[in-house]
PDB file of C-alpha atoms in Angstrom:
ATOM      1  CA  GLU A1205      -5.793 -33.580  15.518  1.00  0.00           C
ATOM      2  CA  THR A1206      -7.022 -31.769  18.685  1.00  0.00           C
ATOM      3  CA  GLY A1207      -7.813 -28.039  18.456  1.00  0.00           C
ATOM      4  CA  VAL A1208      -6.840 -25.142  20.644  1.00  0.00           C
ATOM      5  CA  THR A1209      -8.090 -25.520  24.214  1.00  0.00           C
ATOM      6  CA  GLN A1210      -8.265 -23.066  26.991  1.00  0.00           C
ATOM      7  CA  SER A1211      -8.812 -23.416  30.690  1.00  0.00           C
ATOM      8  CA  PRO A1212     -10.728 -22.224  32.834  1.00  0.00           C
ATOM      9  CA  THR A1213     -13.753 -21.517  30.756  1.00  0.00           C
ATOM     10  CA  HIS A1214     -14.919 -18.807  33.409  1.00  0.00           C
ATOM     11  CA  LEU A1215     -13.220 -17.142  36.187  1.00  0.00           C
ATOM     12  CA  ILE A1216     -14.232 -14.686  38.729  1.00  0.00           C
ATOM     13  CA  LYS A1217     -11.620 -12.654  40.667  1.00  0.00           C
ATOM     14  CA  THR A1218     -11.554  -9.463  42.775  1.00  0.00           C
ATOM     15  CA  ARG A1219      -9.446  -6.292  42.153  1.00  0.00           C
ATOM     16  CA  GLY A1220      -5.876  -6.574  42.991  1.00  0.00           C
ATOM     17  CA  GLN A1221      -5.780 -10.427  42.774  1.00  0.00           C
ATOM     18  CA  GLN A1222      -3.483 -12.327  40.288  1.00  0.00           C
ATOM     19  CA  VAL A1223      -4.737 -14.663  37.640  1.00  0.00           C
ATOM     20  CA  THR A1224      -3.274 -17.455  35.336  1.00  0.00           C
ATOM     21  CA  LEU A1225      -4.966 -18.567  32.301  1.00  0.00           C
ATOM     22  CA  ARG A1226      -3.871 -21.535  30.246  1.00  0.00           C
ATOM     23  CA  CYS A1227      -3.819 -22.555  26.725  1.00  0.00           C
ATOM     24  CA  SER A1228      -2.913 -25.846  24.867  1.00  0.00           C
ATOM     25  CA  SER A1229      -1.909 -25.306  21.226  1.00  0.00           C
ATOM     26  CA  GLN A1230      -3.152 -27.201  18.368  1.00  0.00           C
ATOM     27  CA  SER A1231      -1.021 -30.182  17.625  1.00  0.00           C
ATOM     28  CA  GLY A1232       2.257 -29.282  15.900  1.00  0.00           C
ATOM     29  CA  HIS A1233       1.915 -25.499  16.241  1.00  0.00           C
ATOM     30  CA  ASN A1234       4.771 -23.713  17.757  1.00  0.00           C
ATOM     31  CA  THR A1235       3.541 -20.230  17.858  1.00  0.00           C
ATOM     32  CA  VAL A1236       0.842 -18.882  20.515  1.00  0.00           C
ATOM     33  CA  SER A1237      -0.834 -15.532  20.626  1.00  0.00           C
ATOM     34  CA  TRP A1238      -2.986 -13.994  23.300  1.00  0.00           C
ATOM     35  CA  TYR A1239      -5.728 -11.616  22.792  1.00  0.00           C
ATOM     36  CA  GLN A1240      -8.162  -9.669  25.116  1.00  0.00           C
ATOM     37  CA  GLN A1241     -11.752  -8.993  23.964  1.00  0.00           C
ATOM     38  CA  ALA A1242     -13.790  -6.422  25.903  1.00  0.00           C
ATOM     39  CA  LEU A1243     -17.571  -6.560  25.453  1.00  0.00           C
ATOM     40  CA  GLY A1244     -18.694  -5.397  22.039  1.00  0.00           C
ATOM     41  CA  GLN A1245     -15.119  -4.918  20.700  1.00  0.00           C
ATOM     42  CA  GLY A1246     -12.773  -6.928  18.476  1.00  0.00           C
ATOM     43  CA  PRO A1247      -9.853  -8.836  20.089  1.00  0.00           C
ATOM     44  CA  GLN A1248      -7.010  -6.708  20.942  1.00  0.00           C
ATOM     45  CA  PHE A1249      -3.434  -8.330  20.550  1.00  0.00           C
ATOM     46  CA  ILE A1250      -1.629  -8.832  23.956  1.00  0.00           C
ATOM     47  CA  PHE A1251       1.559 -10.766  22.944  1.00  0.00           C
ATOM     48  CA  GLN A1252       2.936 -13.666  20.971  1.00  0.00           C
ATOM     49  CA  TYR A1253       5.366 -16.341  21.784  1.00  0.00           C
ATOM     50  CA  TYR A1254       7.489 -18.424  19.377  1.00  0.00           C
ATOM     51  CA  ARG A1255       9.620 -21.128  20.608  1.00  0.00           C
ATOM     52  CA  GLU A1256       9.278 -20.038  24.290  1.00  0.00           C
ATOM     53  CA  GLU A1257      10.485 -16.378  23.467  1.00  0.00           C
ATOM     54  CA  GLU A1258       8.185 -13.318  23.427  1.00  0.00           C
ATOM     55  CA  ASN A1259       7.842 -12.242  19.779  1.00  0.00           C
ATOM     56  CA  GLY A1260       5.743  -9.045  19.728  1.00  0.00           C
ATOM     57  CA  ARG A1261       3.764  -7.291  22.271  1.00  0.00           C
ATOM     58  CA  GLY A1262       0.687  -5.014  22.056  1.00  0.00           C
ATOM     59  CA  ASN A1263      -0.181  -1.976  24.050  1.00  0.00           C
ATOM     60  CA  PHE A1264      -0.610  -3.704  27.362  1.00  0.00           C
ATOM     61  CA  PRO A1265       1.226  -2.974  30.580  1.00  0.00           C
ATOM     62  CA  PRO A1266       3.905  -5.252  32.153  1.00  0.00           C
ATOM     63  CA  ARG A1267       1.502  -6.752  34.691  1.00  0.00           C
ATOM     64  CA  PHE A1268       0.310  -8.692  31.613  1.00  0.00           C
ATOM     65  CA  SER A1269       2.972 -11.379  31.233  1.00  0.00           C
ATOM     66  CA  GLY A1270       3.239 -14.882  29.642  1.00  0.00           C
ATOM     67  CA  LEU A1271       5.027 -18.143  29.190  1.00  0.00           C
ATOM     68  CA  GLN A1272       5.344 -20.750  26.615  1.00  0.00           C
ATOM     69  CA  PHE A1273       6.515 -24.160  27.427  1.00  0.00           C
ATOM     70  CA  PRO A1274       8.554 -26.717  25.496  1.00  0.00           C
ATOM     71  CA  ASN A1275       5.401 -28.472  24.479  1.00  0.00           C
ATOM     72  CA  TYR A1276       4.188 -25.137  23.148  1.00  0.00           C
ATOM     73  CA  SER A1277       1.389 -24.711  25.783  1.00  0.00           C
ATOM     74  CA  SER A1278       1.136 -21.346  27.181  1.00  0.00           C
ATOM     75  CA  GLU A1279       0.152 -19.302  30.057  1.00  0.00           C
ATOM     76  CA  LEU A1280      -1.127 -15.776  30.453  1.00  0.00           C
ATOM     77  CA  ASN A1281      -0.590 -13.993  33.884  1.00  0.00           C
ATOM     78  CA  VAL A1282      -2.232 -10.931  34.907  1.00  0.00           C
ATOM     79  CA  ASN A1283      -1.202  -9.211  38.297  1.00  0.00           C
ATOM     80  CA  ALA A1284      -2.873  -6.551  40.324  1.00  0.00           C
ATOM     81  CA  LEU A1285      -6.196  -7.154  38.482  1.00  0.00           C
ATOM     82  CA  GLU A1286      -8.353  -4.054  37.628  1.00  0.00           C
ATOM     83  CA  LEU A1287     -12.037  -3.748  36.891  1.00  0.00           C
ATOM     84  CA  ASP A1288     -11.102  -3.087  33.136  1.00  0.00           C
ATOM     85  CA  ASP A1289      -9.434  -6.479  32.924  1.00  0.00           C
ATOM     86  CA  SER A1290     -12.802  -8.130  32.638  1.00  0.00           C
ATOM     87  CA  ALA A1291     -12.811  -9.541  29.222  1.00  0.00           C
ATOM     88  CA  LEU A1292     -12.838 -12.639  27.195  1.00  0.00           C
ATOM     89  CA  TYR A1293      -9.030 -13.810  26.819  1.00  0.00           C
ATOM     90  CA  LEU A1294      -8.409 -15.732  23.636  1.00  0.00           C
ATOM     91  CA  CYS A1295      -5.422 -17.804  22.846  1.00  0.00           C
ATOM     92  CA  ALA A1296      -4.497 -18.549  19.208  1.00  0.00           C
ATOM     93  CA  SER A1297      -1.934 -20.991  17.840  1.00  0.00           C
ATOM     94  CA  SER A1298      -0.297 -21.208  14.520  1.00  0.00           C
ATOM     95  CA  LEU A1299       2.622 -22.961  12.660  1.00  0.00           C
ATOM     96  CA  GLY A1300       5.510 -20.885  11.866  1.00  0.00           C
ATOM     97  CA  GLY A1301       7.164 -17.843  13.589  1.00  0.00           C
ATOM     98  CA  PRO A1302       8.463 -14.530  12.754  1.00  0.00           C
ATOM     99  CA  PHE A1303       7.716 -13.582   9.049  1.00  0.00           C
ATOM    100  CA  SER A1304       5.147 -16.268   8.622  1.00  0.00           C
ATOM    101  CA  TYR A1305       1.661 -15.623   8.056  1.00  0.00           C
ATOM    102  CA  ASN A1306      -0.089 -18.953   8.471  1.00  0.00           C
ATOM    103  CA  GLU A1307      -3.650 -18.659   9.805  1.00  0.00           C
ATOM    104  CA  GLN A1308      -4.182 -18.597  13.408  1.00  0.00           C
ATOM    105  CA  PHE A1309      -6.471 -21.131  15.150  1.00  0.00           C
ATOM    106  CA  PHE A1310      -8.435 -19.710  18.138  1.00  0.00           C
ATOM    107  CA  GLY A1311      -9.475 -21.346  21.222  1.00  0.00           C
ATOM    108  CA  PRO A1312     -12.837 -20.823  22.864  1.00  0.00           C
ATOM    109  CA  GLY A1313     -11.605 -18.247  25.316  1.00  0.00           C
ATOM    110  CA  THR A1314     -11.709 -17.741  29.110  1.00  0.00           C
ATOM    111  CA  ARG A1315     -14.215 -15.286  30.339  1.00  0.00           C
ATOM    112  CA  LEU A1316     -12.644 -13.275  33.215  1.00  0.00           C
ATOM    113  CA  THR A1317     -14.694 -11.189  35.428  1.00  0.00           C
ATOM    114  CA  VAL A1318     -13.072  -8.758  37.881  1.00  0.00           C
ATOM    115  CA  LEU A1319     -15.310  -7.546  40.891  1.00  0.00           C
TER     116      LEU A1319
ATOM    117  CA  ASP B 673      -5.699   0.766  14.979  1.00  0.00           C
ATOM    118  CA  ALA B 674      -7.336  -1.388  12.397  1.00  0.00           C
ATOM    119  CA  LYS B 675      -6.697  -0.427   8.770  1.00  0.00           C
ATOM    120  CA  THR B 676     -10.077  -1.601   7.699  1.00  0.00           C
ATOM    121  CA  THR B 677     -13.702   0.006   7.591  1.00  0.00           C
ATOM    122  CA  GLN B 678     -16.697  -2.303   7.697  1.00  0.00           C
ATOM    123  CA  PRO B 679     -20.385  -1.593   8.214  1.00  0.00           C
ATOM    124  CA  PRO B 680     -21.436  -2.308  11.756  1.00  0.00           C
ATOM    125  CA  SER B 681     -24.362  -4.557  10.849  1.00  0.00           C
ATOM    126  CA  MET B 682     -25.994  -6.285   7.861  1.00  0.00           C
ATOM    127  CA  ASP B 683     -29.046  -8.559   7.458  1.00  0.00           C
ATOM    128  CA  CYS B 684     -29.457 -11.330   5.059  1.00  0.00           C
ATOM    129  CA  ALA B 685     -32.158 -13.814   4.278  1.00  0.00           C
ATOM    130  CA  GLU B 686     -31.487 -17.359   4.450  1.00  0.00           C
ATOM    131  CA  GLY B 687     -30.416 -19.102   1.232  1.00  0.00           C
ATOM    132  CA  ARG B 688     -29.416 -15.844  -0.184  1.00  0.00           C
ATOM    133  CA  ALA B 689     -25.972 -14.516  -0.925  1.00  0.00           C
ATOM    134  CA  ALA B 690     -24.427 -12.429   1.898  1.00  0.00           C
ATOM    135  CA  ASN B 691     -22.065  -9.810   0.553  1.00  0.00           C
ATOM    136  CA  LEU B 692     -19.841  -8.148   3.283  1.00  0.00           C
ATOM    137  CA  PRO B 693     -17.798  -5.212   2.188  1.00  0.00           C
ATOM    138  CA  CYS B 694     -14.443  -3.959   3.582  1.00  0.00           C
ATOM    139  CA  ASN B 695     -12.681  -0.808   2.818  1.00  0.00           C
ATOM    140  CA  HIS B 696      -8.837  -0.872   3.136  1.00  0.00           C
ATOM    141  CA  SER B 697      -7.714   2.111   1.159  1.00  0.00           C
ATOM    142  CA  THR B 698      -4.241   2.364   2.952  1.00  0.00           C
ATOM    143  CA  ILE B 699      -3.274  -1.335   2.194  1.00  0.00           C
ATOM    144  CA  SER B 700       0.261  -1.785   1.189  1.00  0.00           C
ATOM    145  CA  GLY B 701       1.478  -3.692  -1.797  1.00  0.00           C
ATOM    146  CA  ASN B 702       2.612  -6.709   0.090  1.00  0.00           C
ATOM    147  CA  GLU B 703      -0.211  -6.834   2.683  1.00  0.00           C
ATOM    148  CA  TYR B 704      -2.945  -9.662   2.608  1.00  0.00           C
ATOM    149  CA  VAL B 705      -6.568  -9.222   3.342  1.00  0.00           C
ATOM    150  CA  TYR B 706      -7.867 -11.843   5.892  1.00  0.00           C
ATOM    151  CA  TRP B 707     -11.413 -12.657   6.860  1.00  0.00           C
ATOM    152  CA  TYR B 708     -12.306 -14.133  10.239  1.00  0.00           C
ATOM    153  CA  ARG B 709     -15.673 -14.561  11.863  1.00  0.00           C
ATOM    154  CA  GLN B 710     -16.705 -14.927  15.430  1.00  0.00           C
ATOM    155  CA  ILE B 711     -19.911 -16.816  16.397  1.00  0.00           C
ATOM    156  CA  HIS B 712     -21.289 -15.785  19.687  1.00  0.00           C
ATOM    157  CA  SER B 713     -19.300 -16.991  22.618  1.00  0.00           C
ATOM    158  CA  GLN B 714     -16.630 -18.738  20.556  1.00  0.00           C
ATOM    159  CA  GLY B 715     -13.245 -17.734  19.315  1.00  0.00           C
ATOM    160  CA  PRO B 716     -12.723 -16.147  15.878  1.00  0.00           C
ATOM    161  CA  GLN B 717     -12.579 -18.693  12.971  1.00  0.00           C
ATOM    162  CA  TYR B 718     -10.400 -18.235   9.901  1.00  0.00           C
ATOM    163  CA  ILE B 719     -12.492 -17.946   6.609  1.00  0.00           C
ATOM    164  CA  ILE B 720     -10.231 -16.867   3.704  1.00  0.00           C
ATOM    165  CA  HIS B 721      -7.406 -14.688   2.710  1.00  0.00           C
ATOM    166  CA  GLY B 722      -6.091 -13.198  -0.444  1.00  0.00           C
ATOM    167  CA  LEU B 723      -3.475 -10.653  -1.915  1.00  0.00           C
ATOM    168  CA  LYS B 724      -4.866  -9.615  -5.262  1.00  0.00           C
ATOM    169  CA  ASN B 725      -6.489 -12.358  -6.943  1.00  0.00           C
ATOM    170  CA  ASN B 726     -10.108 -13.482  -6.164  1.00  0.00           C
ATOM    171  CA  GLU B 727     -10.101 -16.483  -3.868  1.00  0.00           C
ATOM    172  CA  THR B 728     -12.731 -19.215  -3.234  1.00  0.00           C
ATOM    173  CA  ASN B 729     -12.748 -21.971  -0.761  1.00  0.00           C
ATOM    174  CA  GLU B 730     -15.538 -24.323   0.787  1.00  0.00           C
ATOM    175  CA  MET B 731     -16.700 -21.404   3.057  1.00  0.00           C
ATOM    176  CA  ALA B 732     -16.733 -18.347   0.919  1.00  0.00           C
ATOM    177  CA  SER B 733     -15.408 -16.292  -1.912  1.00  0.00           C
ATOM    178  CA  LEU B 734     -13.184 -13.208  -1.639  1.00  0.00           C
ATOM    179  CA  ILE B 735     -13.373 -10.556  -4.246  1.00  0.00           C
ATOM    180  CA  ILE B 736     -10.431  -7.924  -4.261  1.00  0.00           C
ATOM    181  CA  THR B 737     -10.868  -4.764  -6.477  1.00  0.00           C
ATOM    182  CA  GLU B 738      -8.045  -4.163  -8.828  1.00  0.00           C
ATOM    183  CA  ASP B 739      -6.659  -1.265  -6.935  1.00  0.00           C
ATOM    184  CA  ARG B 740      -6.812  -3.455  -3.708  1.00  0.00           C
ATOM    185  CA  LYS B 741      -8.473  -0.720  -1.723  1.00  0.00           C
ATOM    186  CA  SER B 742     -11.588  -2.693  -1.029  1.00  0.00           C
ATOM    187  CA  SER B 743     -12.768  -6.200  -0.967  1.00  0.00           C
ATOM    188  CA  THR B 744     -16.083  -8.211  -0.573  1.00  0.00           C
ATOM    189  CA  LEU B 745     -16.583 -11.549   1.294  1.00  0.00           C
ATOM    190  CA  ILE B 746     -19.304 -13.541  -0.213  1.00  0.00           C
ATOM    191  CA  LEU B 747     -21.227 -16.201   1.424  1.00  0.00           C
ATOM    192  CA  PRO B 748     -22.998 -17.848  -1.476  1.00  0.00           C
ATOM    193  CA  HIS B 749     -25.909 -19.444   0.346  1.00  0.00           C
ATOM    194  CA  ALA B 750     -26.176 -18.054   3.802  1.00  0.00           C
ATOM    195  CA  THR B 751     -27.656 -20.185   6.603  1.00  0.00           C
ATOM    196  CA  LEU B 752     -28.881 -19.348  10.112  1.00  0.00           C
ATOM    197  CA  ARG B 753     -25.336 -20.754  11.545  1.00  0.00           C
ATOM    198  CA  ASP B 754     -23.615 -17.922   9.516  1.00  0.00           C
ATOM    199  CA  THR B 755     -24.895 -15.426  11.968  1.00  0.00           C
ATOM    200  CA  ALA B 756     -21.689 -13.965  13.304  1.00  0.00           C
ATOM    201  CA  VAL B 757     -19.408 -11.026  13.460  1.00  0.00           C
ATOM    202  CA  TYR B 758     -17.187 -10.864  10.491  1.00  0.00           C
ATOM    203  CA  TYR B 759     -13.772  -9.217  10.715  1.00  0.00           C
ATOM    204  CA  CYS B 760     -11.821  -7.915   7.793  1.00  0.00           C
ATOM    205  CA  ILE B 761      -8.127  -7.596   8.681  1.00  0.00           C
ATOM    206  CA  VAL B 762      -5.100  -6.426   6.770  1.00  0.00           C
ATOM    207  CA  ARG B 763      -2.163  -8.344   7.827  1.00  0.00           C
ATOM    208  CA  PRO B 764       0.957  -6.386   8.856  1.00  0.00           C
ATOM    209  CA  SER B 765       3.863  -7.090   6.605  1.00  0.00           C
ATOM    210  CA  GLN B 766       6.597  -5.674   9.021  1.00  0.00           C
ATOM    211  CA  GLY B 767       7.691  -6.252  12.417  1.00  0.00           C
ATOM    212  CA  GLY B 768       7.988 -10.049  12.225  1.00  0.00           C
ATOM    213  CA  SER B 769       4.840 -10.740  14.330  1.00  0.00           C
ATOM    214  CA  GLU B 770       1.870 -12.540  13.198  1.00  0.00           C
ATOM    215  CA  LYS B 771      -0.547 -10.459  15.183  1.00  0.00           C
ATOM    216  CA  LEU B 772      -3.937  -9.626  13.892  1.00  0.00           C
ATOM    217  CA  VAL B 773      -5.464  -6.274  14.234  1.00  0.00           C
ATOM    218  CA  PHE B 774      -9.173  -6.489  14.719  1.00  0.00           C
ATOM    219  CA  GLY B 775     -11.632  -3.706  14.241  1.00  0.00           C
ATOM    220  CA  LYS B 776     -15.248  -3.992  15.285  1.00  0.00           C
ATOM    221  CA  GLY B 777     -16.215  -6.044  12.330  1.00  0.00           C
ATOM    222  CA  THR B 778     -19.744  -6.439  10.771  1.00  0.00           C
ATOM    223  CA  LYS B 779     -22.481  -8.148  12.650  1.00  0.00           C
ATOM    224  CA  LEU B 780     -24.265 -10.274  10.059  1.00  0.00           C
ATOM    225  CA  THR B 781     -27.714 -11.499  10.953  1.00  0.00           C
ATOM    226  CA  VAL B 782     -29.228 -14.317   8.769  1.00  0.00           C
ATOM    227  CA  ASN B 783     -32.967 -14.164   8.986  1.00  0.00           C
ATOM    228  CA  PRO B 784     -35.252 -17.189   8.292  1.00  0.00           C
TER     229      PRO B 784
END
């Protein structure tokens, strides 16, 4: 059983650019959540996807968008990057969907630096 | 906002029990208490969760007070590898989303 993987590990972009981060869910998991973790803070929920549909969103602007694919892998896209977008981006997968509370398994994260 | 309050940091001697407190005085009757930890430069790792009864697994024990307003995570024999930030989370019971609301957690340092 493979765990949650994320790519790339590190990324450097400049302000105004666009970025795509990728996540492969743990085998059999159909739900994926994305979190942003600024330095010294706890992770903040961005959004969640269940069976390719967005199922809940945190307090993030529309320039943060996502996709979930039929194989349950997922992408996080961020447009018009700002300096404050520099953070560790975490993907978490779980089995279930709305109204289920199975534990979430996190990937190692992608460290994004915006210059 | 997180519904929990934790001390920002704690120290523990290797081999001793580490007791990490968490206050969740506004918890609702059907909300669970979850604990995750995050070792430096890694993603958070699930530890344990409970509703009202005490729970134990191979990693830790969770003690929840009778009024459910606070809990304690116990690592019975802390090792250097237990040095991490520990997050106590109250799982939202409404909204249909599995989102986890993290606070700043407790940075536990296990000393040799």
